[in-house]
Short mmCIF file of C-alpha atoms in Angstrom, two decimals:
data_model
loop_
_atom_site.label_atom_id
_atom_site.label_comp_id
_atom_site.label_asym_id
_atom_site.label_seq_id
_atom_site.Cartn_x
_atom_site.Cartn_y
_atom_site.Cartn_z
CA THR A 282 -78.59 -36.59 19.04
CA MET A 283 -76.15 -33.87 18.03
CA GLU A 284 -73.25 -35.04 15.91
CA PRO A 285 -69.72 -34.06 16.97
CA THR A 286 -67.58 -31.39 15.40
CA ALA A 287 -65.97 -32.89 12.31
CA TYR A 288 -64.34 -32.19 8.96
CA ALA A 289 -65.95 -35.19 7.27
CA LYS A 290 -68.01 -38.24 8.06
CA LEU A 291 -67.95 -41.91 7.07
CA ALA A 292 -71.34 -43.63 7.19
CA THR A 293 -72.99 -46.89 6.13
CA ARG A 294 -76.56 -47.62 5.10
CA GLY A 295 -78.66 -48.23 8.18
CA ASP A 296 -75.63 -47.55 10.40
CA VAL A 297 -74.34 -51.12 9.94
CA LEU A 298 -71.11 -49.58 11.21
CA PRO A 299 -71.27 -46.71 13.71
CA PRO A 300 -70.64 -43.39 11.92
CA PHE A 301 -67.01 -42.29 12.00
CA TYR A 302 -66.02 -38.63 12.11
CA ILE A 303 -62.76 -37.08 10.91
CA GLU A 304 -62.11 -34.65 13.75
CA ASP A 305 -59.46 -32.33 15.16
CA LYS A 306 -57.78 -35.29 16.84
CA HIS A 307 -56.91 -36.59 13.38
CA VAL A 308 -54.97 -33.45 12.49
CA LYS A 309 -51.30 -34.46 12.36
CA GLU A 310 -49.73 -31.10 11.47
CA ARG A 311 -50.70 -27.43 11.58
CA ASN A 312 -49.25 -24.27 10.11
CA ASP A 313 -49.97 -21.17 12.22
CA GLY A 314 -52.82 -23.07 13.82
CA VAL A 315 -54.33 -24.13 10.47
CA PRO A 316 -54.50 -27.89 9.75
CA THR A 317 -52.20 -28.94 6.91
CA VAL A 318 -52.10 -32.72 7.44
CA ILE A 319 -55.17 -34.78 8.30
CA GLU A 320 -55.29 -38.54 7.91
CA ILE A 321 -57.07 -41.62 9.21
CA MET A 322 -56.53 -45.34 8.70
CA LEU A 323 -59.29 -47.83 7.84
CA GLY A 324 -58.73 -51.45 8.73
CA ARG A 325 -59.81 -54.72 10.30
CA SER A 326 -61.58 -54.97 13.63
CA PRO A 327 -59.79 -57.06 16.28
CA PRO A 328 -61.23 -60.50 17.09
CA SER A 329 -63.41 -60.85 20.18
CA ALA A 330 -63.18 -63.47 22.92
CA PRO A 331 -65.97 -66.06 22.51
CA GLY A 332 -69.02 -65.31 24.61
CA THR A 333 -67.68 -62.01 25.96
CA GLY A 334 -67.59 -59.63 23.04
CA LEU A 335 -64.34 -58.25 24.44
CA GLN A 336 -61.57 -57.58 21.95
CA VAL A 337 -58.55 -59.77 22.58
CA GLU A 338 -56.13 -57.71 20.49
CA SER A 339 -55.57 -54.05 19.76
CA TYR A 340 -55.35 -53.03 16.09
CA SER A 341 -54.12 -49.61 15.04
CA ALA A 342 -56.75 -48.56 12.47
CA ASP A 343 -58.74 -45.46 13.38
CA PHE A 344 -61.93 -46.70 11.71
CA LYS A 345 -62.37 -50.45 12.18
CA ILE A 346 -64.67 -51.64 9.40
CA GLY A 347 -65.10 -55.37 10.04
CA ALA A 348 -63.40 -58.52 11.28
CA ARG A 349 -63.23 -60.38 7.95
CA MET A 350 -59.76 -61.63 7.12
CA LYS A 351 -59.90 -60.09 3.62
CA ILE A 352 -59.66 -56.70 5.34
CA SER A 353 -56.06 -55.87 6.26
CA LYS A 354 -55.29 -54.60 9.77
CA THR A 355 -54.43 -51.25 8.15
CA HIS A 356 -56.03 -51.39 4.72
CA ALA A 357 -56.55 -47.84 3.43
CA LYS A 358 -55.73 -44.26 4.33
CA ILE A 359 -57.96 -41.22 3.89
CA PHE A 360 -55.92 -38.03 3.86
CA TRP A 361 -56.06 -34.35 3.00
CA ASN A 362 -54.02 -33.48 -0.11
CA ILE A 363 -52.94 -29.90 0.42
CA GLU A 364 -51.76 -29.40 -3.17
CA LYS A 365 -54.97 -30.63 -4.78
CA GLU A 366 -57.09 -29.17 -1.97
CA CYS A 367 -59.19 -32.28 -1.46
CA PHE A 368 -59.49 -35.45 0.57
CA MET A 369 -58.13 -38.60 -1.06
CA ILE A 370 -57.97 -42.32 -0.34
CA LYS A 371 -55.39 -44.96 -1.18
CA SER A 372 -54.63 -48.54 -0.19
CA VAL A 373 -51.74 -48.99 2.24
CA CYS A 374 -51.56 -52.75 1.71
CA LYS A 375 -51.27 -55.09 -1.27
CA ASN A 376 -55.06 -55.28 -1.61
CA ALA A 377 -57.12 -52.78 -3.59
CA VAL A 378 -59.91 -50.39 -2.66
CA ARG A 379 -62.94 -49.49 -4.78
CA VAL A 380 -64.47 -46.04 -5.07
CA ASN A 381 -67.74 -45.59 -6.96
CA GLY A 382 -67.19 -48.96 -8.61
CA ILE A 383 -63.64 -48.23 -9.81
CA THR A 384 -60.75 -50.32 -8.45
CA TYR A 385 -57.61 -48.59 -7.18
CA ALA A 386 -54.69 -50.98 -6.79
CA GLY A 387 -52.69 -51.50 -3.63
CA SER A 388 -48.94 -52.12 -3.48
CA VAL A 389 -46.53 -54.57 -1.94
CA ASP A 390 -44.55 -51.75 -0.28
CA SER A 391 -47.73 -50.34 1.35
CA ALA A 392 -46.82 -46.85 0.17
CA SER A 393 -47.40 -46.56 -3.57
CA GLY A 394 -51.04 -47.57 -3.90
CA ALA A 395 -53.18 -45.74 -6.46
CA GLU A 396 -54.78 -42.57 -5.09
CA CYS A 397 -58.37 -41.42 -5.64
CA VAL A 398 -60.04 -38.07 -4.97
CA LEU A 399 -62.98 -38.41 -2.59
CA GLN A 400 -66.01 -36.38 -3.55
CA SER A 401 -68.91 -35.99 -1.20
CA GLN A 402 -71.10 -39.12 -1.10
CA ALA A 403 -68.37 -41.23 -2.73
CA CYS A 404 -68.98 -44.95 -2.12
CA ILE A 405 -65.95 -46.78 -0.70
CA GLU A 406 -65.74 -50.58 -0.79
CA ILE A 407 -62.96 -52.46 0.99
CA ALA A 408 -62.80 -56.23 0.60
CA ASP A 409 -66.23 -57.57 1.57
CA SER A 410 -67.05 -54.97 4.22
CA SER A 411 -70.19 -52.86 4.09
CA ALA A 412 -70.18 -49.97 1.59
CA ILE A 413 -68.96 -46.80 3.28
CA TYR A 414 -70.01 -43.31 2.19
CA PHE A 415 -67.59 -40.39 2.48
CA LEU A 416 -69.54 -37.24 3.36
CA LEU A 417 -68.62 -33.57 3.36
CA PRO A 418 -70.69 -30.68 4.78
CA LYS A 419 -73.32 -29.25 2.46
CA ALA A 420 -73.85 -25.81 3.96
CA LYS A 421 -72.80 -22.66 2.12
CA GLN A 422 -69.15 -21.75 2.21
CA PRO A 423 -68.11 -18.84 4.38
CA SER A 424 -67.29 -15.64 2.55
CA MET A 425 -63.79 -15.70 1.10
CA PRO A 426 -61.60 -12.79 0.00
CA LYS A 427 -61.28 -12.46 -3.75
CA PRO A 428 -57.90 -13.69 -5.06
CA LYS A 429 -55.82 -10.73 -6.16
CA HIS A 430 -54.86 -12.12 -9.55
CA THR A 431 -55.71 -10.95 -13.04
CA TYR A 432 -57.66 -13.38 -15.21
CA GLU A 433 -54.51 -13.90 -17.25
CA GLN A 434 -52.59 -14.89 -14.13
CA LEU A 435 -55.38 -17.25 -13.06
CA VAL A 436 -55.27 -19.03 -16.41
CA ASN A 437 -51.48 -19.30 -16.33
CA GLN A 438 -51.75 -21.02 -12.94
CA VAL A 439 -53.79 -23.89 -14.40
CA LEU A 440 -52.74 -24.05 -18.08
CA GLY A 441 -49.50 -25.94 -18.65
CA PRO A 442 -46.91 -24.62 -21.13
CA ASP A 443 -47.84 -27.20 -23.76
CA GLU A 444 -51.42 -27.91 -22.78
CA LYS A 445 -54.56 -27.09 -24.71
CA LEU A 446 -57.82 -26.88 -22.78
CA THR A 447 -61.41 -25.87 -23.45
CA ILE A 448 -62.83 -22.82 -21.69
CA ALA A 449 -64.92 -25.16 -19.51
CA GLU A 450 -61.82 -27.11 -18.43
CA ILE A 451 -59.95 -23.88 -17.63
CA THR A 452 -62.92 -22.58 -15.62
CA THR A 453 -63.17 -25.79 -13.58
CA ARG A 454 -59.45 -25.81 -12.79
CA ILE A 455 -59.51 -22.21 -11.60
CA GLN A 456 -62.60 -22.82 -9.46
CA ASP A 457 -60.97 -25.91 -7.91
CA ARG A 458 -57.83 -23.88 -7.12
CA HIS A 459 -59.75 -20.79 -5.94
CA PRO A 460 -63.13 -21.82 -4.48
CA TYR A 461 -64.09 -18.14 -4.22
CA TYR A 462 -65.13 -18.37 -7.87
CA LYS A 463 -67.57 -21.19 -7.11
CA GLY A 464 -69.77 -18.88 -5.06
CA ASP A 465 -73.29 -18.37 -6.39
CA SER A 466 -72.88 -14.59 -6.46
CA VAL A 467 -69.69 -14.57 -8.57
CA CYS A 468 -69.78 -17.75 -10.64
CA VAL A 469 -71.69 -16.34 -13.64
CA SER A 470 -69.80 -13.03 -13.83
CA PHE A 471 -66.50 -14.89 -13.45
CA SER A 472 -67.31 -17.23 -16.34
CA THR A 473 -68.34 -14.31 -18.55
CA SER A 474 -65.20 -12.27 -17.79
CA LEU A 475 -62.96 -15.29 -18.29
CA LYS A 476 -64.49 -15.99 -21.71
CA SER A 477 -63.93 -12.36 -22.68
CA THR A 478 -60.28 -12.60 -21.61
CA MET A 479 -59.67 -15.80 -23.54
CA ASN A 480 -61.50 -14.62 -26.65
CA GLY A 481 -59.46 -11.54 -27.41
CA LYS A 482 -58.63 -9.33 -24.45
CA SER A 483 -55.40 -11.22 -23.73
CA LYS A 484 -52.69 -11.84 -26.30
CA SER A 485 -51.08 -14.44 -24.04
CA PHE A 486 -53.35 -17.21 -25.32
CA VAL A 487 -54.34 -18.45 -28.76
CA ARG A 488 -57.44 -20.33 -29.96
CA VAL A 489 -57.08 -23.70 -31.62
CA SER A 490 -60.04 -25.25 -33.43
CA GLU A 491 -60.12 -28.98 -34.10
CA VAL A 492 -62.73 -31.25 -35.63
CA ASP A 493 -63.39 -34.54 -33.85
CA ALA A 494 -62.77 -37.31 -36.36
CA LEU A 495 -65.60 -39.47 -35.02
CA SER A 496 -68.38 -37.00 -34.25
CA GLY A 497 -67.44 -34.29 -36.73
CA LYS A 498 -67.96 -31.76 -33.94
CA LYS A 499 -65.75 -28.69 -33.91
CA ASN A 500 -64.03 -28.07 -30.57
CA THR A 501 -62.25 -24.90 -29.50
CA TYR A 502 -59.19 -25.09 -27.28
CA PHE A 503 -56.85 -22.50 -25.81
CA LYS A 504 -53.12 -22.72 -25.32
CA ARG A 505 -50.35 -20.36 -24.36
CA ASN A 506 -48.99 -17.99 -26.97
CA HIS A 507 -45.26 -18.60 -26.66
CA GLU A 508 -44.52 -15.65 -28.95
CA GLU A 509 -46.20 -13.24 -26.55
CA PRO A 510 -44.73 -12.71 -23.03
CA SER A 511 -47.34 -13.26 -20.35
CA THR A 512 -47.74 -12.52 -16.68
CA ASN A 513 -47.40 -15.85 -14.94
CA SER A 514 -47.57 -15.24 -11.22
CA THR A 515 -48.65 -18.28 -9.23
CA ALA A 516 -48.04 -16.80 -5.80
CA PRO A 517 -51.17 -16.84 -3.63
CA ALA A 518 -52.92 -13.50 -3.35
CA ALA A 519 -52.45 -11.52 -0.18
CA GLY A 520 -55.23 -12.58 2.16
CA GLY A 521 -56.51 -15.03 -0.44
CA VAL A 522 -56.68 -18.79 -0.51
CA GLY A 523 -53.26 -20.36 -1.07
CA ALA A 524 -52.47 -24.04 -1.33
CA SER A 525 -50.75 -23.92 2.07
CA ALA A 526 -53.70 -22.32 3.84
CA PHE A 527 -56.06 -25.34 3.95
CA PRO A 528 -58.96 -23.41 2.35
CA GLY A 529 -62.21 -23.47 4.24
CA ILE A 530 -61.10 -26.11 6.71
CA SER A 531 -59.50 -24.02 9.43
CA ALA A 532 -62.36 -24.80 11.79
CA SER A 533 -64.55 -27.86 11.95
CA VAL A 534 -68.20 -27.59 12.91
CA PRO A 535 -71.15 -29.72 14.02
CA ALA A 536 -73.22 -31.82 11.64
CA THR A 537 -76.80 -33.09 11.56
CA GLU A 538 -78.32 -36.52 11.03
CA THR A 539 -79.63 -35.82 7.52
CA VAL A 540 -76.50 -36.67 5.56
CA ALA A 541 -76.42 -40.41 6.18
CA ALA A 542 -79.87 -40.67 4.62
CA GLU A 543 -78.78 -38.52 1.67
CA ALA A 544 -75.79 -40.81 1.09
CA ALA A 545 -77.96 -43.89 1.11
CA GLU A 546 -80.28 -42.22 -1.43
CA GLY A 547 -77.71 -40.55 -3.67
CA GLY A 548 -74.34 -42.24 -4.17
CA GLY A 549 -72.38 -39.76 -6.36
CA GLY A 550 -72.37 -35.99 -5.94
CA LYS A 551 -69.89 -33.17 -6.38
CA ASN A 552 -67.23 -32.24 -3.89
CA PRO A 553 -67.88 -28.70 -2.59
CA LEU A 554 -64.13 -28.42 -1.96
CA VAL A 555 -63.79 -29.67 1.60
CA VAL A 556 -65.45 -26.87 3.49
CA ALA A 557 -65.94 -27.89 7.10
CA LEU A 558 -69.39 -26.46 7.79
CA PRO A 559 -72.68 -27.72 9.27
CA TRP A 560 -73.99 -30.75 7.37
#
C-alpha cells in the first residue's frame, strides 16, 4: 500500500496505533505558497458506546493516541519551528511528555511547557500510551543553491558576541542553519575551508586554549575579536535558504513502508533537517 504525501510520520511498533501523517492539511500558514506554520495536536481518544465501538464524543486532537484518562484531551503539540528549522514537541497541558527517555514538563497555563527538538526516529511517550516514533524522510536532499556568504559572515551568524565555541560546534551550527553544507559533495571541503578561515585567514576571531581541570585535555575555542571590525551580515543569501523560507519542506512527497520497521529497530538517529522527501 502506498503511503500518502507527508512531511513526517508518527508510527508505533507493530502499528498498535494506525500511522499518522503530517500532511498539507496541517499547514496553518504559508508565505508565498511556502509552509511557514505546521502543527498537530496529540491527545486522548473519545470513549466508545458499549457494544458498538462508536465514539460518543468528539475530541479535537489530530492524532488520538489512546483512551486512558492519564492522556489529556489535547496533551501535546508537534510543530515546525521556523527559526530553529526543525520540528519540535511540547506539552499543552499540565502533564509532561517524554522524548528519548527525557521528561519535558507541562504547564498549568497550557502554553509554556518545555519544548524539545524532534530528531528522526525520536521516541515519544505520553502518559501510558504506546511509544510513538517521529519519522522524517531519509532520501537525499534536493540540490540547494550555495548561500552567498563569506565564511566569516557564516561564523558571525552562529557565534554570539561573548561566546566561545570549538570548530566542531561552529561547523554544526552553520550546517544546521544552512543545510547546503551538509551535502556529501561539499561537507569535507566546507570543513577544511572553515578551519583555514578560523586558524589565521580571518582577523575577526581569536583562538583561546584552555586545559580541562579534570581530564587535563587541552581544548581550543574561538571567539570574536572585538578589537577587529568584522563583517556580520546575517541576511539570507539571494536565492539561498533563509529562516523564513521553510528549507526543503516546500513540497511534501510520498513515503514507503520501510521506515516504521527502521524506527522499531533503531530508536535514536540524526535529524536530516526536515526535508520532505520519499522515505
